[in-house]
PDB file of C-alpha atoms in Angstrom:
ATOM      1  CA  MET A 274    -109.109-159.393  77.017  1.00 64.00           C
ATOM      2  CA  GLN A 275    -108.411-158.017  73.529  1.00 72.00           C
ATOM      3  CA  GLN A 276    -107.337-154.398  73.369  1.00 71.00           C
ATOM      4  CA  LEU A 277    -109.259-152.240  70.899  1.00 74.00           C
ATOM      5  CA  PRO A 278    -107.282-150.112  68.457  1.00 76.00           C
ATOM      6  CA  ILE A 279    -106.920-146.440  69.211  1.00 79.00           C
ATOM      7  CA  LYS A 280    -107.349-143.825  66.492  1.00 83.00           C
ATOM      8  CA  VAL A 281    -105.934-140.346  66.937  1.00 82.00           C
ATOM      9  CA  VAL A 282    -106.348-137.367  64.624  1.00 85.00           C
ATOM     10  CA  LEU A 283    -103.984-134.409  64.876  1.00 85.00           C
ATOM     11  CA  CYS A 284    -105.317-131.230  63.362  1.00 85.00           C
ATOM     12  CA  GLY A 285    -104.797-127.535  63.880  1.00 84.00           C
ATOM     13  CA  SER A 286    -103.877-124.257  62.304  1.00 85.00           C
ATOM     14  CA  PRO A 287    -100.904-123.914  59.940  1.00 77.00           C
ATOM     15  CA  HIS A 288     -97.465-123.858  61.560  1.00 77.00           C
ATOM     16  CA  SER A 289     -98.760-125.110  64.920  1.00 84.00           C
ATOM     17  CA  ARG A 290     -96.112-127.900  64.915  1.00 81.00           C
ATOM     18  CA  LYS A 291     -98.545-130.776  64.199  1.00 82.00           C
ATOM     19  CA  SER A 292     -95.970-132.579  62.082  1.00 77.00           C
ATOM     20  CA  CYS A 293     -93.363-132.276  64.822  1.00 80.00           C
ATOM     21  CA  LEU A 294     -95.779-133.728  67.372  1.00 86.00           C
ATOM     22  CA  ARG A 295     -96.721-136.540  64.984  1.00 83.00           C
ATOM     23  CA  ASP A 296     -93.068-137.362  64.322  1.00 81.00           C
ATOM     24  CA  GLY A 297     -92.268-137.411  68.044  1.00 85.00           C
ATOM     25  CA  LEU A 298     -95.232-139.662  68.776  1.00 86.00           C
ATOM     26  CA  LYS A 299     -94.272-141.987  65.943  1.00 83.00           C
ATOM     27  CA  GLN A 300     -90.679-142.270  67.161  1.00 84.00           C
ATOM     28  CA  ALA A 301     -91.821-142.964  70.734  1.00 87.00           C
ATOM     29  CA  MET A 302     -94.355-145.558  69.604  1.00 84.00           C
ATOM     30  CA  MET A 303     -91.846-147.281  67.322  1.00 84.00           C
ATOM     31  CA  SER A 304     -89.424-147.482  70.236  1.00 87.00           C
ATOM     32  CA  MET A 305     -92.116-149.065  72.410  1.00 85.00           C
ATOM     33  CA  TYR A 306     -92.950-151.487  69.570  1.00 84.00           C
ATOM     34  CA  ARG A 307     -89.305-152.564  69.227  1.00 84.00           C
ATOM     35  CA  ASP A 308     -89.169-153.181  72.987  1.00 84.00           C
ATOM     36  CA  GLY A 309     -92.282-155.380  72.760  1.00 81.00           C
ATOM     37  CA  LYS A 310     -94.366-152.976  74.885  1.00 77.00           C
ATOM     38  CA  ALA A 311     -96.826-151.798  72.217  1.00 76.00           C
ATOM     39  CA  PRO A 312     -98.536-153.048  69.061  1.00 75.00           C
ATOM     40  CA  TYR A 313     -97.237-151.896  65.695  1.00 75.00           C
ATOM     41  CA  PRO A 314     -98.272-148.270  65.101  1.00 74.00           C
ATOM     42  CA  TYR A 315     -99.741-147.390  61.716  1.00 76.00           C
ATOM     43  CA  PHE A 316     -99.707-143.781  60.513  1.00 76.00           C
ATOM     44  CA  ILE A 317    -101.560-142.104  57.668  1.00 74.00           C
ATOM     45  CA  THR A 318    -100.343-138.623  56.838  1.00 71.00           C
ATOM     46  CA  ALA A 319    -102.264-136.084  54.796  1.00 70.00           C
ATOM     47  CA  CYS A 320    -100.229-132.963  54.159  1.00 65.00           C
ATOM     48  CA  PRO A 321    -101.985-130.684  51.685  1.00 62.00           C
ATOM     49  CA  ASP A 322     -99.419-127.963  52.376  1.00 60.00           C
ATOM     50  CA  ARG A 323     -96.636-130.421  51.480  1.00 60.00           C
ATOM     51  CA  GLU A 324     -95.067-130.224  54.912  1.00 62.00           C
ATOM     52  CA  GLY A 325     -94.886-133.248  57.099  1.00 63.00           C
ATOM     53  CA  ALA A 326     -92.513-135.630  58.783  1.00 66.00           C
ATOM     54  CA  TRP A 327     -90.218-135.516  55.735  1.00 72.00           C
ATOM     55  CA  PHE A 328     -89.728-131.786  56.318  1.00 73.00           C
ATOM     56  CA  ALA A 329     -88.846-132.092  60.012  1.00 72.00           C
ATOM     57  CA  GLU A 330     -86.413-134.916  59.290  1.00 77.00           C
ATOM     58  CA  THR A 331     -84.796-133.064  56.385  1.00 82.00           C
ATOM     59  CA  VAL A 332     -84.418-129.900  58.494  1.00 82.00           C
ATOM     60  CA  ARG A 333     -82.476-131.935  61.060  1.00 83.00           C
ATOM     61  CA  ASN A 334     -80.112-133.173  58.331  1.00 89.00           C
ATOM     62  CA  ASN A 335     -79.976-130.200  55.953  1.00 92.00           C
ATOM     63  CA  ALA A 336     -82.060-127.114  56.778  1.00 91.00           C
ATOM     64  CA  ALA A 337     -81.218-125.271  53.544  1.00 94.00           C
ATOM     65  CA  LEU A 338     -82.264-128.232  51.387  1.00 91.00           C
ATOM     66  CA  ALA A 339     -85.492-128.642  53.374  1.00 85.00           C
ATOM     67  CA  GLN A 340     -86.443-125.007  52.778  1.00 85.00           C
ATOM     68  CA  GLN A 341     -85.514-125.225  49.089  1.00 87.00           C
ATOM     69  CA  LEU A 342     -87.671-128.333  48.556  1.00 82.00           C
ATOM     70  CA  LYS A 343     -90.576-126.838  50.480  1.00 78.00           C
ATOM     71  CA  ASP A 344     -90.457-123.652  48.409  1.00 80.00           C
ATOM     72  CA  GLU A 345     -90.285-125.606  45.141  1.00 78.00           C
ATOM     73  CA  TYR A 346     -93.090-128.065  45.833  1.00 73.00           C
ATOM     74  CA  LYS A 347     -95.525-126.246  48.093  1.00 68.00           C
ATOM     75  CA  SER A 348     -98.910-125.635  46.514  1.00 62.00           C
ATOM     76  CA  LYS A 349    -102.334-124.491  47.578  1.00 60.00           C
ATOM     77  CA  PHE A 350    -104.758-127.098  48.858  1.00 56.00           C
ATOM     78  CA  THR A 351    -107.646-127.637  46.460  1.00 55.00           C
TER      79      THR A 351
END
């Protein structure tokens, strides 16, 4: 029997750690994919506040740079 694709939308108020959850889910799913236990996961990210997985990853590597980039590029959603 063919498995139907699953679609998940993460949404919530600002600073509720949506991007962190998304990044954790992506890493877990990619690990399962590499082990042959899951189909390839496909992610679409819309970050009108300019935060996202890039921010969480940059914070892990260089927190000061992450904050600097966020401050420079953050804009209001139109």
